[in-house]
Coordinates of C-alpha atoms in Angstrom, one line a residue:
M1162 CA 0.0 0.0 0.0
A1163 CA 2.8 2.4 0.9
G1164 CA 4.7 1.5 -2.3
G1165 CA 1.6 2.2 -4.3
N1166 CA 1.0 5.6 -2.7
M1167 CA 4.7 6.5 -3.3
Q1168 CA 4.4 5.5 -7.0
Q1169 CA 1.2 7.6 -7.4
L1170 CA 2.9 10.5 -5.7
I1171 CA 5.9 10.3 -8.0
E1172 CA 3.7 10.0 -11.1
K1173 CA 1.7 13.0 -9.9
S1174 CA 4.8 15.0 -9.4
L1175 CA 6.2 14.0 -12.8
M1176 CA 2.9 14.9 -14.5
G1177 CA 2.9 18.2 -12.7
W1178 CA 6.4 19.0 -13.7
A1179 CA 5.8 17.9 -17.3
G1180 CA 3.0 20.4 -17.5
A1181 CA 5.1 23.1 -15.8
V1182 CA 8.0 22.5 -18.1
G1183 CA 5.7 22.6 -21.2
L1184 CA 4.2 25.9 -20.0
A1185 CA 7.7 27.3 -19.3
I1186 CA 8.9 26.4 -22.8
V1187 CA 5.9 28.0 -24.4
A1188 CA 6.3 31.1 -22.2
I1189 CA 10.0 31.4 -23.1
L1190 CA 9.2 31.0 -26.9
V1191 CA 6.4 33.6 -26.7
S1192 CA 8.7 36.0 -24.9
F1193 CA 11.4 35.4 -27.5
F1194 CA 9.1 36.2 -30.4
I1195 CA 7.9 39.3 -28.5
Y1196 CA 11.5 40.4 -28.1
K1197 CA 12.3 39.8 -31.8
A1198 CA 9.1 41.7 -32.8
L1199 CA 10.1 44.6 -30.5
I1200 CA 13.6 44.7 -32.1
F1201 CA 12.0 44.7 -35.6
L1202 CA 9.6 47.5 -34.8
V1203 CA 12.2 49.7 -33.1
G1204 CA 14.6 49.1 -36.0
R1205 CA 11.9 49.7 -38.6
F1206 CA 10.4 52.9 -37.2
S1207 CA 13.3 54.7 -35.5
K1208 CA 16.6 56.1 -36.7
P1209 CA 19.9 54.7 -35.3
T1210 CA 20.7 58.1 -33.8
S1211 CA 17.4 58.8 -32.2
V1212 CA 17.1 59.0 -28.4
A1213 CA 14.7 56.1 -28.2
R1214 CA 17.0 53.9 -30.3
I1215 CA 20.0 54.7 -28.2
F1216 CA 18.2 53.6 -25.0
F1217 CA 16.8 50.5 -26.6
D1218 CA 20.1 49.4 -28.1
A1219 CA 21.9 49.9 -24.8
A1220 CA 19.4 47.7 -22.9
A1221 CA 18.2 45.3 -25.6
P1222 CA 20.2 42.2 -24.5
A1223 CA 19.3 42.6 -20.8
L1224 CA 15.7 43.4 -21.7
G1225 CA 15.4 40.2 -23.7
V1226 CA 16.6 38.2 -20.7
S1227 CA 14.3 40.1 -18.4
I1228 CA 11.2 39.4 -20.5
A1229 CA 12.0 35.7 -20.6
L1230 CA 12.6 35.5 -16.9
L1231 CA 9.3 37.4 -16.2
A1232 CA 7.4 34.9 -18.4
L1233 CA 9.1 32.0 -16.6
N1234 CA 8.5 33.4 -13.2
S1235 CA 4.8 33.9 -13.9
V1236 CA 4.5 30.3 -15.1
L1237 CA 6.2 29.0 -12.0
H1238 CA 3.8 30.9 -9.8
S1239 CA 0.8 29.6 -11.7
V1240 CA 1.5 25.9 -11.5
P1241 CA 0.5 23.9 -8.4
Q1242 CA 2.7 25.0 -5.5
D1243 CA 3.0 21.6 -4.0
L1244 CA 5.4 20.3 -6.6
P1245 CA 8.7 19.1 -5.2
M1246 CA 11.8 21.4 -5.5
L1247 CA 9.5 24.2 -6.8
A1248 CA 10.4 26.7 -4.1
P1249 CA 14.2 26.7 -4.7
I1250 CA 13.6 27.0 -8.5
Q1251 CA 11.3 29.9 -7.9
N1252 CA 13.9 31.6 -5.7
F1253 CA 16.5 31.1 -8.4
T1254 CA 14.4 32.6 -11.1
V1255 CA 13.5 35.6 -8.9
L1256 CA 17.2 36.0 -8.2
M1257 CA 18.0 35.9 -11.9
L1258 CA 15.2 38.3 -12.6
I1259 CA 16.6 40.8 -10.1
L1260 CA 20.0 40.6 -11.6
S1261 CA 18.7 41.0 -15.2
L1262 CA 16.6 44.0 -14.2
S1263 CA 19.8 45.5 -12.6
W1264 CA 21.6 44.8 -15.9
T1265 CA 18.8 46.5 -17.8
A1266 CA 19.0 49.5 -15.4
V1267 CA 22.8 49.8 -15.9
G1268 CA 22.3 49.7 -19.7
L1269 CA 19.6 52.5 -19.6
T1270 CA 21.8 54.6 -17.3
S1271 CA 24.8 54.3 -19.6
A1272 CA 22.5 55.3 -22.5
I1273 CA 21.7 58.5 -20.6
G1274 CA 25.3 59.5 -20.8
D1275 CA 25.4 58.7 -24.6
V1276 CA 22.3 60.8 -25.2
I1277 CA 23.6 63.8 -23.3
V1278 CA 26.9 63.6 -25.2
Q1279 CA 25.0 63.4 -28.5
L1280 CA 22.8 66.3 -27.6
N1281 CA 25.9 68.4 -26.8
P1282 CA 28.2 67.9 -29.8
A1283 CA 31.7 69.3 -29.7
F1284 CA 31.4 72.1 -32.4
E1285 CA 34.5 74.1 -33.1
D1286 CA 33.2 77.2 -31.4
D1287 CA 31.7 75.3 -28.4
W1288 CA 34.1 72.4 -27.8
K1289 CA 35.0 73.5 -24.2
R1290 CA 31.4 73.3 -22.9
A1291 CA 30.8 70.0 -24.8
R1292 CA 33.9 68.4 -23.2
K1293 CA 32.8 69.7 -19.8
V1294 CA 29.4 68.2 -20.1
E1295 CA 30.7 64.9 -21.4
T1296 CA 33.3 64.5 -18.6
Q1297 CA 30.7 65.3 -15.9
T1298 CA 28.2 63.0 -17.5
R1299 CA 30.6 60.1 -17.6
F1300 CA 31.5 60.4 -14.0
I1301 CA 27.9 60.7 -12.8
V1302 CA 26.7 57.7 -15.0
R1303 CA 29.5 55.5 -13.7
G1304 CA 28.6 56.5 -10.1
L1305 CA 24.9 55.6 -10.7
N1306 CA 25.9 52.3 -12.3
I1307 CA 27.9 51.4 -9.1
V1308 CA 24.9 52.3 -7.0
I1309 CA 22.5 50.2 -9.2
V1310 CA 24.9 47.2 -9.0
L1311 CA 25.2 47.5 -5.2
V1312 CA 21.4 47.8 -4.7
G1313 CA 20.6 45.0 -7.1
T1314 CA 23.1 42.7 -5.5
G1315 CA 21.8 43.5 -2.0
V1316 CA 18.2 42.9 -3.0
A1317 CA 19.2 39.6 -4.7
L1318 CA 21.1 38.4 -1.6
M1319 CA 18.3 39.3 0.7
R1320 CA 16.2 36.6 -1.0
F1321 CA 18.2 34.0 1.0
E1322 CA 17.4 33.6 4.7
S1323 CA 20.9 32.5 5.5
V1324 CA 22.3 35.8 4.2
N1325 CA 19.9 37.7 6.4
Q1326 CA 21.1 35.7 9.4
I1327 CA 24.7 36.3 8.5
G1328 CA 24.0 40.0 8.1
T1329 CA 22.3 40.2 11.5
S1330 CA 25.3 38.6 13.2
L1331 CA 27.7 40.9 11.4
L1332 CA 25.8 44.0 12.6
A1333 CA 26.7 42.9 16.1
S1334 CA 30.4 43.3 15.3
A1335 CA 30.0 46.2 13.0
G1336 CA 32.6 48.3 14.9
I1337 CA 35.6 46.2 14.1
G1338 CA 34.3 45.0 10.8
G1339 CA 33.6 48.6 9.7
I1340 CA 37.1 49.6 10.6
I1341 CA 38.6 46.7 8.7
L1342 CA 36.3 47.3 5.7
G1343 CA 37.2 51.0 5.7
F1344 CA 40.9 50.3 5.5
A1345 CA 40.4 47.7 2.8
A1346 CA 38.2 49.9 0.7
R1347 CA 40.2 53.1 1.3
P1348 CA 41.9 53.1 -2.2
L1349 CA 38.6 52.5 -3.9
L1350 CA 36.7 55.1 -1.9
S1351 CA 39.5 57.7 -2.3
N1352 CA 39.4 57.3 -6.1
L1353 CA 35.6 57.5 -6.1
L1354 CA 35.7 60.8 -4.1
A1355 CA 38.6 62.1 -6.3
G1356 CA 36.4 61.2 -9.4
M1357 CA 33.5 63.3 -8.1
Q1358 CA 35.9 66.2 -7.3
I1359 CA 37.4 66.0 -10.8
A1360 CA 34.0 65.8 -12.4
F1361 CA 32.8 69.1 -10.9
T1362 CA 36.1 71.1 -10.7
Q1363 CA 37.1 70.1 -14.3
P1364 CA 41.0 70.1 -14.1
F1365 CA 40.8 68.1 -17.3
R1366 CA 38.1 66.9 -19.8
I1367 CA 37.7 64.2 -22.4
D1368 CA 40.2 64.8 -25.4
D1369 CA 42.3 67.3 -23.5
A1370 CA 45.9 67.3 -24.4
M1371 CA 48.1 66.8 -21.4
F1372 CA 51.7 66.1 -20.2
V1373 CA 51.6 63.5 -17.5
Q1374 CA 54.6 61.7 -16.0
G1375 CA 56.8 62.7 -18.8
E1376 CA 54.4 61.6 -21.5
W1377 CA 52.5 63.7 -24.1
C1378 CA 49.0 62.3 -24.2
W1379 CA 45.3 62.9 -24.5
V1380 CA 42.4 62.0 -22.2
E1381 CA 40.7 59.0 -23.8
E1382 CA 38.5 57.6 -21.1
V1383 CA 37.5 58.6 -17.6
T1384 CA 36.1 55.8 -15.3
A1385 CA 35.0 55.9 -11.7
T1386 CA 38.4 55.1 -10.4
Y1387 CA 41.0 55.7 -13.1
V1388 CA 41.8 57.7 -16.3
V1389 CA 43.0 56.2 -19.6
L1390 CA 45.5 58.5 -21.4
R1391 CA 46.4 57.9 -25.0
V1392 CA 50.1 58.6 -25.5
W1393 CA 51.2 60.1 -28.8
D1394 CA 52.7 56.7 -29.9
L1395 CA 49.3 55.0 -29.2
R1396 CA 50.3 53.5 -25.9
R1397 CA 47.8 53.7 -23.1
L1398 CA 48.7 55.2 -19.7
V1399 CA 46.3 54.2 -16.9
V1400 CA 46.4 56.6 -13.9
P1401 CA 44.3 56.4 -10.7
L1402 CA 42.1 59.4 -10.2
Q1403 CA 43.7 60.0 -6.8
W1404 CA 47.0 60.7 -8.5
F1405 CA 45.6 63.8 -10.2
I1406 CA 44.5 65.2 -6.9
E1407 CA 47.9 64.7 -5.2
N1408 CA 50.3 65.5 -8.1
P1409 CA 50.8 68.4 -10.5
F1410 CA 50.3 67.8 -14.2
Q1411 CA 50.2 69.9 -17.4
N1412 CA 46.9 70.5 -19.2
W1413 CA 47.7 71.9 -22.7
S1414 CA 44.1 72.6 -23.6
R1415 CA 42.5 73.7 -20.3
N1416 CA 41.0 76.9 -21.6
T1417 CA 42.2 76.9 -25.3
A1418 CA 43.9 74.4 -27.5
D1419 CA 46.3 77.0 -29.0
Q1420 CA 49.9 76.5 -28.1
I1421 CA 53.2 78.3 -28.6
G1422 CA 56.4 76.3 -29.3
S1423 CA 59.9 76.9 -30.4
A1424 CA 62.7 75.6 -32.7
L1425 CA 66.2 76.0 -31.4
I1426 CA 69.2 76.1 -33.7
W1427 CA 72.9 76.5 -32.9
V1428 CA 75.0 78.6 -35.4
D1429 CA 78.3 80.3 -35.6
Y1430 CA 78.8 83.8 -34.3
G1431 CA 79.4 85.2 -37.8
I1432 CA 75.9 84.4 -39.2
P1433 CA 73.7 87.4 -40.0
I1434 CA 70.4 87.2 -38.1
E1435 CA 68.2 89.3 -40.4
P1436 CA 68.2 86.8 -43.4
L1437 CA 67.2 84.1 -40.9
R1438 CA 64.3 86.2 -39.6
E1439 CA 63.1 86.8 -43.1
E1440 CA 63.3 83.1 -44.1
F1441 CA 61.5 82.2 -40.9
S1442 CA 58.6 84.6 -41.7
R1443 CA 58.4 83.2 -45.2
L1444 CA 58.3 79.6 -44.0
L1445 CA 55.5 80.5 -41.5
E1446 CA 53.4 82.3 -44.2
A1447 CA 53.7 79.2 -46.4
S1448 CA 52.8 76.7 -43.7
P1449 CA 49.1 75.8 -43.3
D1450 CA 49.8 74.8 -39.7
W1451 CA 50.6 78.3 -38.4
N1452 CA 47.6 80.1 -36.9
G1453 CA 49.1 83.5 -37.6
D1454 CA 49.4 84.7 -33.9
T1455 CA 53.0 84.3 -32.7
S1456 CA 56.2 84.8 -34.7
S1457 CA 59.5 85.7 -33.1
V1458 CA 63.3 85.3 -33.7
Q1459 CA 65.7 85.9 -30.8
V1460 CA 69.2 85.0 -29.9
V1461 CA 68.7 83.3 -26.5
E1462 CA 72.1 82.1 -25.7
A1463 CA 75.7 82.9 -26.5
G1464 CA 78.1 80.1 -25.7
E1465 CA 81.8 79.7 -25.9
K1466 CA 81.7 78.3 -29.5
A1467 CA 78.3 79.2 -31.0
I1468 CA 75.1 81.1 -30.4
Q1469 CA 71.6 79.6 -30.0
I1470 CA 68.7 81.2 -31.9
R1471 CA 65.1 80.6 -30.8
F1472 CA 62.3 80.7 -33.5
L1473 CA 59.0 81.1 -31.7
M1474 CA 55.7 80.1 -33.4
S1475 CA 52.1 79.1 -32.5
A1476 CA 49.5 76.7 -33.8
K1477 CA 45.9 75.7 -33.1
N1478 CA 46.7 72.6 -31.0
S1479 CA 49.6 70.5 -29.8
S1480 CA 49.7 68.0 -32.7
T1481 CA 49.7 70.8 -35.3
L1482 CA 52.4 72.7 -33.3
W1483 CA 54.6 69.6 -33.3
N1484 CA 54.4 69.3 -37.1
L1485 CA 55.0 73.0 -37.5
R1486 CA 58.1 73.0 -35.3
C1487 CA 59.6 70.1 -37.2
S1488 CA 58.9 71.6 -40.6
I1489 CA 60.2 75.0 -39.7
R1490 CA 63.4 73.5 -38.2
E1491 CA 64.0 71.5 -41.3
G1492 CA 63.4 74.5 -43.6
L1493 CA 65.8 76.7 -41.6
I1494 CA 68.6 74.1 -41.5
L1495 CA 68.2 73.7 -45.3
F1496 CA 68.4 77.5 -45.7
I1497 CA 71.6 77.7 -43.7
Q1498 CA 73.1 74.8 -45.6
Q1499 CA 72.4 76.5 -48.9
H1500 CA 73.3 80.1 -48.1
Y1501 CA 75.5 80.1 -45.1
P1502 CA 77.3 76.8 -44.8
E1503 CA 80.4 78.4 -43.5
Y1504 CA 78.5 79.5 -40.4
L1505 CA 77.4 76.1 -39.2
P1506 CA 78.7 75.3 -35.7
R1507 CA 82.3 74.1 -35.7
H1508 CA 85.2 73.9 -33.4
R1509 CA 87.9 76.5 -33.6
A1510 CA 91.5 75.8 -32.9
Q1511 CA 94.6 78.0 -33.0
L1512 CA 97.9 76.5 -34.2
E1513 CA 101.1 77.7 -32.7
E1514 CA 104.5 77.0 -34.2
K1515 CA 106.8 75.5 -31.7
L1516 CA 110.4 76.7 -32.1
D1517 CA 113.3 74.5 -31.3
P1518 CA 115.4 75.9 -28.5
V1519 CA 118.6 77.5 -29.7
S1520 CA 121.6 75.4 -28.9
P1521 CA 124.3 77.2 -27.0
G1522 CA 127.1 78.3 -29.3

């Protein structure tokens, strides 16, 4: 009799689970078709650069998973609740649903940053404000994403009673635990606070040209804890945000991207300066890299064997200035070689004839 009852119970459970699995498969397939139809409609009736499309594209993968989990969760709550192992499976699907919704929220939050950046393009006459808005937006979005992840993880963990019990016991020793956690998280927290300070004080912005730790670079990416700098030779320099708070650095495009640079040439004392000044002006006028602001020729040093002439010039940004300096230097050297080769730097020596001592007669 007991064996028969057990067999009937097993058969009932199997039949119940067979129906539940069938409903779950149907629900997942329906949610999949709904997701695909949504992708088709959005792609058909919206432009790739529209605000709605940007939000949808950012959250589409997570949204598809969330729709499937919602359908699965509704099926699991509609089947008979006396099925064996149903409660753990329900808890697992709810946990996955919470995580997928957090994933969706992170995608939507990131899209907010993309939309704000798109609505504030970096036009030539308004690039400063656009970079400021982009930098602040990136910092705030990453901060919101961290909050969303922490809240989603906390809500997901609170689904388990064992975690609640552990949390209750930890609160009793929160004094020592808080001190230990504070020391352990100090680098992360200091970088987060430094990021907020940089976001609002704006010592640098996205695409700013900078000179950091002996490297000529541009700000490529700003995260919640570090900055990625693109060096001129395409290397990447990753610097913690806290470093920018504690150390000096050069920002070559803080208020304007225009820069002044020089080309230094050593020549002999006998060279005439005025022809060099005229050739320098001619080279600048012929160069498309010169912005027409600064032009100066000065003898800045007189050494024991030669003099140093500084040719000062300006350009619209650091990259253009580098090319201008190199081309002007090459042109001036060629001019000296062609017209005043005898005045190139050289070592002078004086020969003295040594007389033999007169022999005593």
